[in-house]
mmCIF file of C-alpha atoms in Angstrom:
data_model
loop_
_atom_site.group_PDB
_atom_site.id
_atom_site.type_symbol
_atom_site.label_atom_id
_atom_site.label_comp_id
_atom_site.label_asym_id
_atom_site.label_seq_id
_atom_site.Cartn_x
_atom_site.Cartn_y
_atom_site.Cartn_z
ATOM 1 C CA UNK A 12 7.897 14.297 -24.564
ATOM 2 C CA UNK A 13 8.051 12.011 -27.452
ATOM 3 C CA UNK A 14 5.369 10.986 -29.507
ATOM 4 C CA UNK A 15 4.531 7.298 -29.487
ATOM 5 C CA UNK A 16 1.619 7.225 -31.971
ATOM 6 C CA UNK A 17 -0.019 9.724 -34.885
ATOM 7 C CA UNK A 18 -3.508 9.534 -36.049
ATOM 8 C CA UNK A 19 -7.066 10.086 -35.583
ATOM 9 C CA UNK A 20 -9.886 9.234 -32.567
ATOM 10 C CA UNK A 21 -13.613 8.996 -34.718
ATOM 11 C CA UNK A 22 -16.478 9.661 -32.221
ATOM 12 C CA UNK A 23 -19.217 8.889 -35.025
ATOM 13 C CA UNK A 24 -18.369 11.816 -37.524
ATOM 14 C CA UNK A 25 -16.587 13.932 -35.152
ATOM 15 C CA UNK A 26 -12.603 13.341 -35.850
ATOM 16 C CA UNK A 27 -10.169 14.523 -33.423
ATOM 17 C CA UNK A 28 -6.436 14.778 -34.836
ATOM 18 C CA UNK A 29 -4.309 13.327 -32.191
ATOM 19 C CA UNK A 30 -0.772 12.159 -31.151
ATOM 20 C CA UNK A 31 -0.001 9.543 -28.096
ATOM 21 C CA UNK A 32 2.961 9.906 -25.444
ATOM 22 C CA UNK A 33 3.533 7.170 -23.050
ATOM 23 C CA UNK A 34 1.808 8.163 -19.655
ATOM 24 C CA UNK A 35 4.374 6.093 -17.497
ATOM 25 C CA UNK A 36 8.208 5.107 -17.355
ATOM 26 C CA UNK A 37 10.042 2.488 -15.006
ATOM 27 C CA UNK A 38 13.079 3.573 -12.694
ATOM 28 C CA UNK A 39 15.527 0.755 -13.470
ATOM 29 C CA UNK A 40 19.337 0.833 -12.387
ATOM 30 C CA UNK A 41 20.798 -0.195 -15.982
ATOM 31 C CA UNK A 42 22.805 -3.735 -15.860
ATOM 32 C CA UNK A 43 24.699 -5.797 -18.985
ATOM 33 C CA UNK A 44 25.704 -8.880 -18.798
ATOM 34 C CA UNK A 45 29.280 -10.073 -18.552
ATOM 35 C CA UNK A 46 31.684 -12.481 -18.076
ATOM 36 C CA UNK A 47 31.936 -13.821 -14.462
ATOM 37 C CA UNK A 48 35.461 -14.816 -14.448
ATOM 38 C CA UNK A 49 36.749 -11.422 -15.370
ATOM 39 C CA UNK A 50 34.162 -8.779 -16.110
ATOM 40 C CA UNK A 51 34.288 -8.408 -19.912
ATOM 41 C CA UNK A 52 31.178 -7.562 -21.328
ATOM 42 C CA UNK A 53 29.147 -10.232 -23.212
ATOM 43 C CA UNK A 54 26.926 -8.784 -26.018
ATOM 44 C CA UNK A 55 24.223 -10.729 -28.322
ATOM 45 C CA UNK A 56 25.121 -10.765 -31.950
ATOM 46 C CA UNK A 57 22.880 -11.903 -34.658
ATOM 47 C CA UNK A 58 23.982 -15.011 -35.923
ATOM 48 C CA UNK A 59 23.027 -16.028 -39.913
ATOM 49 C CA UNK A 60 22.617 -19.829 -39.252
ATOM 50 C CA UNK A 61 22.481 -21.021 -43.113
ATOM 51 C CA UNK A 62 25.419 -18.480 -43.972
ATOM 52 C CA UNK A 63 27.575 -19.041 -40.374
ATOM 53 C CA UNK A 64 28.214 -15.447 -40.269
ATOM 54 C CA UNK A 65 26.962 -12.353 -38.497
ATOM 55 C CA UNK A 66 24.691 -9.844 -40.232
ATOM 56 C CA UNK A 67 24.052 -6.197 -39.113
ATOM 57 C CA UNK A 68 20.637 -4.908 -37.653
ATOM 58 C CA UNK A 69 19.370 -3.293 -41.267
ATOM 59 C CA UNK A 70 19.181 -7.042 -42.417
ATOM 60 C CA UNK A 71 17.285 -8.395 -40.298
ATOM 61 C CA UNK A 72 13.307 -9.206 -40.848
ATOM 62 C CA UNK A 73 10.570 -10.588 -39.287
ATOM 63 C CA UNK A 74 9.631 -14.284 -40.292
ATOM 64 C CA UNK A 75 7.087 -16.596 -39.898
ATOM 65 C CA UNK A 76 7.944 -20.906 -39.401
ATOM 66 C CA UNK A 77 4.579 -22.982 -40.594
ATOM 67 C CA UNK A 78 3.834 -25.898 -39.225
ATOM 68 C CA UNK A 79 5.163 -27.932 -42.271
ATOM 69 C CA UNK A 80 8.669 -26.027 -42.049
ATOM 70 C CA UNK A 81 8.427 -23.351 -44.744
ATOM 71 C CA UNK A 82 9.025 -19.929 -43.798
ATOM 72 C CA UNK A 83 7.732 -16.544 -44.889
ATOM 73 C CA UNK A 84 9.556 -13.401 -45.054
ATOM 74 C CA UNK A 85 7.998 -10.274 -43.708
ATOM 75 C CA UNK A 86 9.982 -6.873 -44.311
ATOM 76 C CA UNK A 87 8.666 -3.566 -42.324
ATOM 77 C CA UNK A 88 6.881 -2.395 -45.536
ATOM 78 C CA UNK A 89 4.861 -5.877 -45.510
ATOM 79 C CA UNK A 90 3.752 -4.620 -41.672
ATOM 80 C CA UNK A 91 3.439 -0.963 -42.317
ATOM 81 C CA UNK A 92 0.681 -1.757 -45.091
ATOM 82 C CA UNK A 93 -1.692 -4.420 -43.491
ATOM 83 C CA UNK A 94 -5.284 -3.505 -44.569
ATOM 84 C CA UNK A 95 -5.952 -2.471 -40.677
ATOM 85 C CA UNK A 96 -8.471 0.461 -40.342
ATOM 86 C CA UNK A 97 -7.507 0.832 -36.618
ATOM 87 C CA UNK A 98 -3.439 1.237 -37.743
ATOM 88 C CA UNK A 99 -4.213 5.029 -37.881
ATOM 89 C CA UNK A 100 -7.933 5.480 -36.126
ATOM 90 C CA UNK A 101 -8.959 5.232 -32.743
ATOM 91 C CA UNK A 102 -12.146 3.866 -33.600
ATOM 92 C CA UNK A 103 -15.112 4.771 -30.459
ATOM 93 C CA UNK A 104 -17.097 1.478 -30.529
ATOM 94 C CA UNK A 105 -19.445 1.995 -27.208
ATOM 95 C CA UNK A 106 -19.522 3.841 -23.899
ATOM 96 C CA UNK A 107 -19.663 1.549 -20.649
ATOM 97 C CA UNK A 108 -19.450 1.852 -17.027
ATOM 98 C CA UNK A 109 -15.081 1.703 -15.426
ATOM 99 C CA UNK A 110 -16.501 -1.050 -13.738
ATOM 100 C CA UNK A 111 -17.590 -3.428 -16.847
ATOM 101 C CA UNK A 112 -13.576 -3.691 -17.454
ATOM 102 C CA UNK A 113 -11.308 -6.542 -15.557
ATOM 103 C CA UNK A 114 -8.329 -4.187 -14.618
ATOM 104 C CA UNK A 115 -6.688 -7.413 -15.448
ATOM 105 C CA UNK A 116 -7.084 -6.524 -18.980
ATOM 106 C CA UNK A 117 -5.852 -3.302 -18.396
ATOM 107 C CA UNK A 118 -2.046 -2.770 -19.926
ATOM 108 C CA UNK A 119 -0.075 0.311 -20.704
ATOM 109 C CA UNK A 120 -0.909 4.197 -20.771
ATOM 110 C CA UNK A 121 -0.641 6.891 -23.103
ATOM 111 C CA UNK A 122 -1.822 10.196 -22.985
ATOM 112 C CA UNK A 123 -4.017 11.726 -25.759
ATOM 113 C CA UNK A 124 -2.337 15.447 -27.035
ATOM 114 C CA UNK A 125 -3.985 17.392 -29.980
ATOM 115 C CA UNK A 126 -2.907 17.521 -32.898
ATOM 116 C CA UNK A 127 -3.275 20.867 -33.704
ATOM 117 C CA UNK A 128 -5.433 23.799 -32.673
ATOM 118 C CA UNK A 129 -8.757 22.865 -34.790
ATOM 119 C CA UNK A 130 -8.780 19.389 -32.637
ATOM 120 C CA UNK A 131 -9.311 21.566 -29.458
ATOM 121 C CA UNK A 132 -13.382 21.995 -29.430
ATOM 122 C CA UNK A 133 -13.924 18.331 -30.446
ATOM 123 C CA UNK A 134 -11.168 17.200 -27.525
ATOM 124 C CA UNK A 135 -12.824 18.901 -25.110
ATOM 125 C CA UNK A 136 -15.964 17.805 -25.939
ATOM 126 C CA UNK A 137 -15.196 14.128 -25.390
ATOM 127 C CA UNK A 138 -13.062 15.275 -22.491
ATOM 128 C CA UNK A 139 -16.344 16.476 -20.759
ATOM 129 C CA UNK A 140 -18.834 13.673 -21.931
ATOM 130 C CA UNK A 141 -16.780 11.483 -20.333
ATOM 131 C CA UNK A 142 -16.485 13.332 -17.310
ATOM 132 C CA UNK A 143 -19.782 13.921 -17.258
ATOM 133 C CA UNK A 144 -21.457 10.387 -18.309
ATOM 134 C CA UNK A 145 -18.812 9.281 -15.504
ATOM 135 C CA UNK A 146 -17.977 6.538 -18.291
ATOM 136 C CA UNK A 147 -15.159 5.567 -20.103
ATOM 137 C CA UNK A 148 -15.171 4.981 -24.158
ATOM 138 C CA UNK A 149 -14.037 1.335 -25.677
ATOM 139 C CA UNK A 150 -11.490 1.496 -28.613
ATOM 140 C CA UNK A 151 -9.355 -0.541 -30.924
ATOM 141 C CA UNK A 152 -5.755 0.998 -31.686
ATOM 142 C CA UNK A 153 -3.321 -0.799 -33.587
ATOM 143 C CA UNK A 154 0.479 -0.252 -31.983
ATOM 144 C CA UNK A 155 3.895 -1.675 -34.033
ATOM 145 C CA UNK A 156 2.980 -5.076 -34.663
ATOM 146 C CA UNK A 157 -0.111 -5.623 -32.389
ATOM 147 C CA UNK A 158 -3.830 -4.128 -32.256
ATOM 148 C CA UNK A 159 -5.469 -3.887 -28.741
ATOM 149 C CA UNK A 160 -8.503 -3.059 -27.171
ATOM 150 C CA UNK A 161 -8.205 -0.325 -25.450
ATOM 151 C CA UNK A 162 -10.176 2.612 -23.213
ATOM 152 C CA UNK A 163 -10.460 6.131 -22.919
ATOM 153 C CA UNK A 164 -10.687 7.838 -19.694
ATOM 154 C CA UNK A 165 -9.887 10.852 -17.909
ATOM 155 C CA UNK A 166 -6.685 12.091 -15.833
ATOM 156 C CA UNK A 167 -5.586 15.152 -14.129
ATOM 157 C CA UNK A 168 -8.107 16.971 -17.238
ATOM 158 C CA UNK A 169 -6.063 14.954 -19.705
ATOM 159 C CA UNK A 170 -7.452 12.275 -22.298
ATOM 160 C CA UNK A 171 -5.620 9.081 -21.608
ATOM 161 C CA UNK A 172 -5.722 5.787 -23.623
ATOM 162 C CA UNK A 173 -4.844 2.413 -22.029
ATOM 163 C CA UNK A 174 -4.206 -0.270 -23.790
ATOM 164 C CA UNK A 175 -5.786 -4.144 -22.754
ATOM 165 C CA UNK A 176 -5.829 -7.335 -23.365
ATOM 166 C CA UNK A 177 -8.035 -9.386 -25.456
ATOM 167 C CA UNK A 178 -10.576 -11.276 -23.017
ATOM 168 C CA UNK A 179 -9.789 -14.487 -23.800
ATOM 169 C CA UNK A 180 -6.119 -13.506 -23.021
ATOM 170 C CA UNK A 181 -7.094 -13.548 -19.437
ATOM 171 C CA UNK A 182 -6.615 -16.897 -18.141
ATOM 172 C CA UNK A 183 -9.062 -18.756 -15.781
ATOM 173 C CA UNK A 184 -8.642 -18.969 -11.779
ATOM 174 C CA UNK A 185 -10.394 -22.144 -11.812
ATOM 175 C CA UNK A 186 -8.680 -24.199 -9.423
ATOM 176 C CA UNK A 187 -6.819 -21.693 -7.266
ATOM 177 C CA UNK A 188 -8.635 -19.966 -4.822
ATOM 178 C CA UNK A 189 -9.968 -22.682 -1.835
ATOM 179 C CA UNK A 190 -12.578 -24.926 -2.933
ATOM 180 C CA UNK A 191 -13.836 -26.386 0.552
ATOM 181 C CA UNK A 192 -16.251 -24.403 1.939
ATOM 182 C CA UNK A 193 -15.014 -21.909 4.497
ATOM 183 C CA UNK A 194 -17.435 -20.465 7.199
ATOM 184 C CA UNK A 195 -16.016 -16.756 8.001
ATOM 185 C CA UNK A 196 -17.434 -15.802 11.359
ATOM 186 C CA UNK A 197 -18.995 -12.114 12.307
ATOM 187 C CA UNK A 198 -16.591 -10.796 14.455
ATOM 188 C CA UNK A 199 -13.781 -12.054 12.609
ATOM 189 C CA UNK A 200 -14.947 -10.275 9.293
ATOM 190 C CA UNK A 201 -15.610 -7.009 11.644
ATOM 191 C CA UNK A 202 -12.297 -7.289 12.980
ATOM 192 C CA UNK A 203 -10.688 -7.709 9.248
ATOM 193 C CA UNK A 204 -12.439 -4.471 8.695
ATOM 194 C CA UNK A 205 -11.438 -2.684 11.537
ATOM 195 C CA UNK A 206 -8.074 -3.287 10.573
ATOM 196 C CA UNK A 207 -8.680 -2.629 6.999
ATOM 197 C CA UNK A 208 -9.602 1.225 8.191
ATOM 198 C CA UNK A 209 -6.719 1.570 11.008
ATOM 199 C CA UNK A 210 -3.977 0.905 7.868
ATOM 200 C CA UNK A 211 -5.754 2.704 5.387
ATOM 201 C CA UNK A 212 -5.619 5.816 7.717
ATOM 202 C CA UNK A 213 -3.895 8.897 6.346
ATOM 203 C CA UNK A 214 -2.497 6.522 3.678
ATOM 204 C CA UNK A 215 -0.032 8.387 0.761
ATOM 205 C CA UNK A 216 0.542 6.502 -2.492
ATOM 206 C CA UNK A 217 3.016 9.121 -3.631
ATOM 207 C CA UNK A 218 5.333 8.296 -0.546
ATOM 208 C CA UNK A 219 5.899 4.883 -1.621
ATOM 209 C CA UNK A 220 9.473 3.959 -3.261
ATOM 210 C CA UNK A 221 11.160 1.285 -4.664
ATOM 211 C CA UNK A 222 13.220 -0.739 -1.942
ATOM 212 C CA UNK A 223 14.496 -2.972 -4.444
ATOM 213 C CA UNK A 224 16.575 -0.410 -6.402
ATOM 214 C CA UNK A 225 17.745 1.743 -3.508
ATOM 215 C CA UNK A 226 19.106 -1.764 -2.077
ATOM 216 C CA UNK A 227 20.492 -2.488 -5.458
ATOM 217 C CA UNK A 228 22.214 0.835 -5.760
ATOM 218 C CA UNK A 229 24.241 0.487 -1.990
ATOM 219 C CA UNK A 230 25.694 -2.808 -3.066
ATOM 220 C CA UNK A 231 27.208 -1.297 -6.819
ATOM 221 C CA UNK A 232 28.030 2.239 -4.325
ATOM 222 C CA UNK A 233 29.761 -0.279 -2.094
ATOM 223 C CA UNK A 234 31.237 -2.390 -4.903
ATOM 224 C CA UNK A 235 32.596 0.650 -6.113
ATOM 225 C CA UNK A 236 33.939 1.651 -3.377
ATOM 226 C CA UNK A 237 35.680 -1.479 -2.677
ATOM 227 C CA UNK A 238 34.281 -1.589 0.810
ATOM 228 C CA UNK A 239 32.081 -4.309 2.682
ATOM 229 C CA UNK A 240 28.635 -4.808 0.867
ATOM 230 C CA UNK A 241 25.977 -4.231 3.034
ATOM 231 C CA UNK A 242 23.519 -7.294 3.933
ATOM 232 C CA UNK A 243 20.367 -8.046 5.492
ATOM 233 C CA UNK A 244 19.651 -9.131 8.819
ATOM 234 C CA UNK A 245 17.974 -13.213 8.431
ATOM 235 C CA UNK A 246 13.979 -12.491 9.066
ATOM 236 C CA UNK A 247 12.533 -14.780 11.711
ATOM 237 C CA UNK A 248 9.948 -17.162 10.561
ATOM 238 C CA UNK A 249 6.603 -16.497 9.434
ATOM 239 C CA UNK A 250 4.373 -17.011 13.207
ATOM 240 C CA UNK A 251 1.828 -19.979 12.047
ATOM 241 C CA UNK A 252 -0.936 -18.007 13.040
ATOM 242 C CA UNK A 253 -3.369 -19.565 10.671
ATOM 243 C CA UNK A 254 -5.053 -21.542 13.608
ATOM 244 C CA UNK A 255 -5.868 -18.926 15.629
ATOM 245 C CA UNK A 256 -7.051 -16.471 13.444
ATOM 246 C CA UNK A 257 -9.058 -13.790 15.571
ATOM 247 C CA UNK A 258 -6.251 -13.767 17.663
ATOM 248 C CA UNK A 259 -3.866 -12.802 14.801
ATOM 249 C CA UNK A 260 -6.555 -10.289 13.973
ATOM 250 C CA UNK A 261 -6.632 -8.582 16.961
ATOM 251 C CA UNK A 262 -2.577 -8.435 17.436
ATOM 252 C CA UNK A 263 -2.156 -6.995 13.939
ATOM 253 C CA UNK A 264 -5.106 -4.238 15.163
ATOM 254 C CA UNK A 265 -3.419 -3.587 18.223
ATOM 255 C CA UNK A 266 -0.100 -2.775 16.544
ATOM 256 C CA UNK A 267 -1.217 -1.053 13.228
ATOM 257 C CA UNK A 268 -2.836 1.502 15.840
ATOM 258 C CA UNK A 269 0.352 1.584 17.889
ATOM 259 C CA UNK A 270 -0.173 -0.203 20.902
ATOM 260 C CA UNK A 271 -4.009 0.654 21.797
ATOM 261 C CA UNK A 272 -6.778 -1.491 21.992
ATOM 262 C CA UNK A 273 -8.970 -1.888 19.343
ATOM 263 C CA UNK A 274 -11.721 0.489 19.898
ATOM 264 C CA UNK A 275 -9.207 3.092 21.535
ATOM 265 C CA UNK A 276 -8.852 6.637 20.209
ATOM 266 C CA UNK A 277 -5.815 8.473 19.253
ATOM 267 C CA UNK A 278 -5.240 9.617 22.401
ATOM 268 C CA UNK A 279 -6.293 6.747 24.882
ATOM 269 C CA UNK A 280 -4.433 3.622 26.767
ATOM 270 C CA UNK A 281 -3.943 0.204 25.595
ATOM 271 C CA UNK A 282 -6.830 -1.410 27.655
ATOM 272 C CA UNK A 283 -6.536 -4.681 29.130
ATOM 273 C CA UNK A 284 -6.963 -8.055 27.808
ATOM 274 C CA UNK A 285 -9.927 -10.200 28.837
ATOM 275 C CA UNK A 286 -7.809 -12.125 30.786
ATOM 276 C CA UNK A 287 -6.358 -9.305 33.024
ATOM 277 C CA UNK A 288 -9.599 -8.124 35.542
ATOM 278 C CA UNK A 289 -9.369 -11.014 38.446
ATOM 279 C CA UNK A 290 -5.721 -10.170 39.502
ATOM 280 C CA UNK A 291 -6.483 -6.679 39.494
ATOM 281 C CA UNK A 292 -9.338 -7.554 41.981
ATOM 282 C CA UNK A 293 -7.316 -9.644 44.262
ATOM 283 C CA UNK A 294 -5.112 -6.326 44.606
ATOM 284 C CA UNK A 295 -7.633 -4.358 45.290
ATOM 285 C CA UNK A 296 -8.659 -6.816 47.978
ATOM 286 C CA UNK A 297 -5.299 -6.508 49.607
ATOM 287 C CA UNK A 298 -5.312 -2.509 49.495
ATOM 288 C CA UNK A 299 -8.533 -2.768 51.783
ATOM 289 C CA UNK A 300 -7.353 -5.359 53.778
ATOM 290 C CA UNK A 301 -4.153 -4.023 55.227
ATOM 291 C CA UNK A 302 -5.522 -1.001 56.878
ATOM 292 C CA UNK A 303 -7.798 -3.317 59.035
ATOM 293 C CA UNK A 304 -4.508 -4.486 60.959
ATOM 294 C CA UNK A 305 -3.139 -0.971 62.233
ATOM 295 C CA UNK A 306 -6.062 0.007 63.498
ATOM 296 C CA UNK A 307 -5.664 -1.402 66.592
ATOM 297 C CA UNK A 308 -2.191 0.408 66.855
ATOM 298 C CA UNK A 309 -3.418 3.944 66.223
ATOM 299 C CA UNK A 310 -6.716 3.541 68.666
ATOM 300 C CA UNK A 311 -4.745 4.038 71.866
ATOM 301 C CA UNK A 312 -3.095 7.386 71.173
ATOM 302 C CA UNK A 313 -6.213 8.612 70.274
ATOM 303 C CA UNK A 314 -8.210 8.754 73.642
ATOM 304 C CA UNK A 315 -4.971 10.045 75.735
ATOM 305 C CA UNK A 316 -4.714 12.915 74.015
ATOM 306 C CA UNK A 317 -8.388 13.165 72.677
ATOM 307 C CA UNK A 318 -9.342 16.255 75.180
ATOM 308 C CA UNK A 319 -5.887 17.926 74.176
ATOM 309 C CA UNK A 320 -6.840 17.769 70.969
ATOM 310 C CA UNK A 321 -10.221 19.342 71.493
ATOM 311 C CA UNK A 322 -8.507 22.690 73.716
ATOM 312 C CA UNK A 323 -5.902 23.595 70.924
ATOM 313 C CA UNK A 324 -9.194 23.332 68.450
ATOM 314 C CA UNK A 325 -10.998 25.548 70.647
ATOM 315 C CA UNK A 326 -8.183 27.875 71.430
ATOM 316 C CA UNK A 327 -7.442 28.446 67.628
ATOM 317 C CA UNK A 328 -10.817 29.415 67.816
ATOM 318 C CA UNK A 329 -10.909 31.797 70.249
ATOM 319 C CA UNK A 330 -8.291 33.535 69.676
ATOM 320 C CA UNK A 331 -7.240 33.523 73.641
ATOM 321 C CA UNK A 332 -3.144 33.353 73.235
ATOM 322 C CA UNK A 333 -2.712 33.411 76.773
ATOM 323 C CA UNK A 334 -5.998 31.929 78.205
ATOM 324 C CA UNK A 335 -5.351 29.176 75.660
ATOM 325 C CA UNK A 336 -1.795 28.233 77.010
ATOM 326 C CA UNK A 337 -2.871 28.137 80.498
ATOM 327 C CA UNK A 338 -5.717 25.860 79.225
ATOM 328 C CA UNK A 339 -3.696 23.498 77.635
ATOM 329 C CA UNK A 340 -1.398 23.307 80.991
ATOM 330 C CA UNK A 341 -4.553 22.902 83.498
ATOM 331 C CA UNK A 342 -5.766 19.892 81.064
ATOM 332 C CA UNK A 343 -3.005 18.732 80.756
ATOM 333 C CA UNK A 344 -2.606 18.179 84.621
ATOM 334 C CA UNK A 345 -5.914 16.944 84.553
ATOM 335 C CA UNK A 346 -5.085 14.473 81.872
ATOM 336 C CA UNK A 347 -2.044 13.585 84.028
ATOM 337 C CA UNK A 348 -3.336 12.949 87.220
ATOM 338 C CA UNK A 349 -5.154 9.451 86.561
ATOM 339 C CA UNK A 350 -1.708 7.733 85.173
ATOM 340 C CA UNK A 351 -0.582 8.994 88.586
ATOM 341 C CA UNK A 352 -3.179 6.615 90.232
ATOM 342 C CA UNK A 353 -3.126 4.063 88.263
#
């Protein structure tokens, strides 16, 4: 890894040798510009406007316009030797709580390496106070042309300095957020958080990627390839769901946990809506109902062969094989000799 920075952190009289490598880096698919009509490449050249002619990179300096027109010079030695105590010292000014810094202050990363073996004991030492104190340490670090605030913390064991902004870098949000008072009912906030926990369930940061670039890289595959590039299908429009705002709530619960109800577990059906009980009573109504109409139907059968009935439950009771046959044929008779009369 390659080292960004060389110098020195001073905790009061404690000085810790150190050397900064940059914490992050940024997955871009490379493009140049070029010339539409036919593809040639288009590069930036520095252009001398007083002499009309280009000059090469090791003549170039920085310069400075004031506001009556006159310009200053500035070479890299004028930089490299500004009377700046934090150009080679990351000066500890105070220890304060993560929370006292506006993450939008917060601006690149770079973690903190010995710089030799001696710098161990006094690396660890802040390592752990930190840790410990649960605090982070406020710094000034001066980087190529620019000096920063900047913080100390701890990562993964590892000392890591991030660069901020100045505070009165960060500008205002006066203005932006609604001014008109907005009454946010109970149940709409409980839903909000309800929903808030069902997306934030078994949530990975790691597993997150970078559409953009993966979408990027099938057009240039299929550019290359000379075949059709791929496009997206036209999303619908955005429902207007601003009116009706529980309801919105409770539709994005229902399908963040797949279908179920809010309230259901993993395991258990969607249950109805509020709406849904009286047709399921009129149903049940009808079940009941129907068998109230047959009944008449199936009472008839019933006292012709009621005593028939009553000898084959006897005879399986017995046991009598034969006895019970000749039963069944003598009441039977019996059974049959009023239809005769009638």
């Amino acid at each position: 890894m390659q080292t960004t920075w060389k110098g020195t952190i001073s905790f009061g009289l404690v000085s810790i040798p150190v050397h900064l490598y940059s914490a992050t880096q940024e997955h871009d698919v490379p493009l140049h510009q070029v010339h539409a009509k036919d593809g040639g490449r288009v590069r930036m050249k520095r252009y001398c406007e007083r002499e009309e002619k280009e000059v090469p990179y090791a003549e170039i300096a920085k310069g400075y316009e004031s506001p009556d027109g006159r310009t200053v010079t500035l070479s890299d030695d004028d930089l490299a030797d500004l009377p700046l105590p934090s150009k080679k010292i990351i000066d500890v000014l105070a220890f304060v709580d993560a929370t006292e810094i506006d993450p939008l202050m917060f601006s690149k990363a770079y973690y903190v390496g010995v710089a030799d073996k001696a710098a161990a004991k006094p690396y660890a030492l802040l390592r752990d106070a930190l840790v410990e104190s649960g605090q982070i340490a406020v710094t000034k670090i001066a980087l190529r042309t620019r000096e920063s605030p900047a913080v100390l913390r701890v990562h993964d064991g590892t000392l890591v300095l991030q660069t901020c902004i100045w505070p009165d870098e960060v500008r205002p949000a006066a203005g932006i957020a609604p001014e008109e008072n907005v009454t946010v009912r109970p149940q709409e906030l409980k839903m909000a958080r309800s929903l808030m926990d069902t997306l934030s369930e078994d949530f990975d940061l790691s597993q997150l990627h970078d559409d953009y670039q993966q979408a990027l890289q099938q057009v240039i595959t299929a550019r290359l390839e000379g075949v059709e590039v791929p496009h997206e299908e036209e999303a619908g429009e955005a429902p207007d769901n601003v009116i009706d705002l529980m309801e919105a709530l409770r539709s994005s619960l229902k399908q963040a946990k797949g279908g179920r109800a809010p309230g259901a577990g993993p395991g258990e059906a969607e249950e109805p809506d509020e709406e849904k009980p009286a047709p399921r009573k009129r149903a049940a109504a009808k079940r009941t109902t129907a068998p109230k109409t047959t009944a008449p139907k199936t009472t008839a059968p019933k006292t012709t062969d009621s005593k028939a009935a009553a000898a084959k439950t006897t005879a399986a009771k017995t046991g009598a094989g034969k006895k019970g046959s000749s039963e069944k044929k003598t009441t039977t008779r019996k059974s049959a000799a009023p239809r005769k009369v009638s």
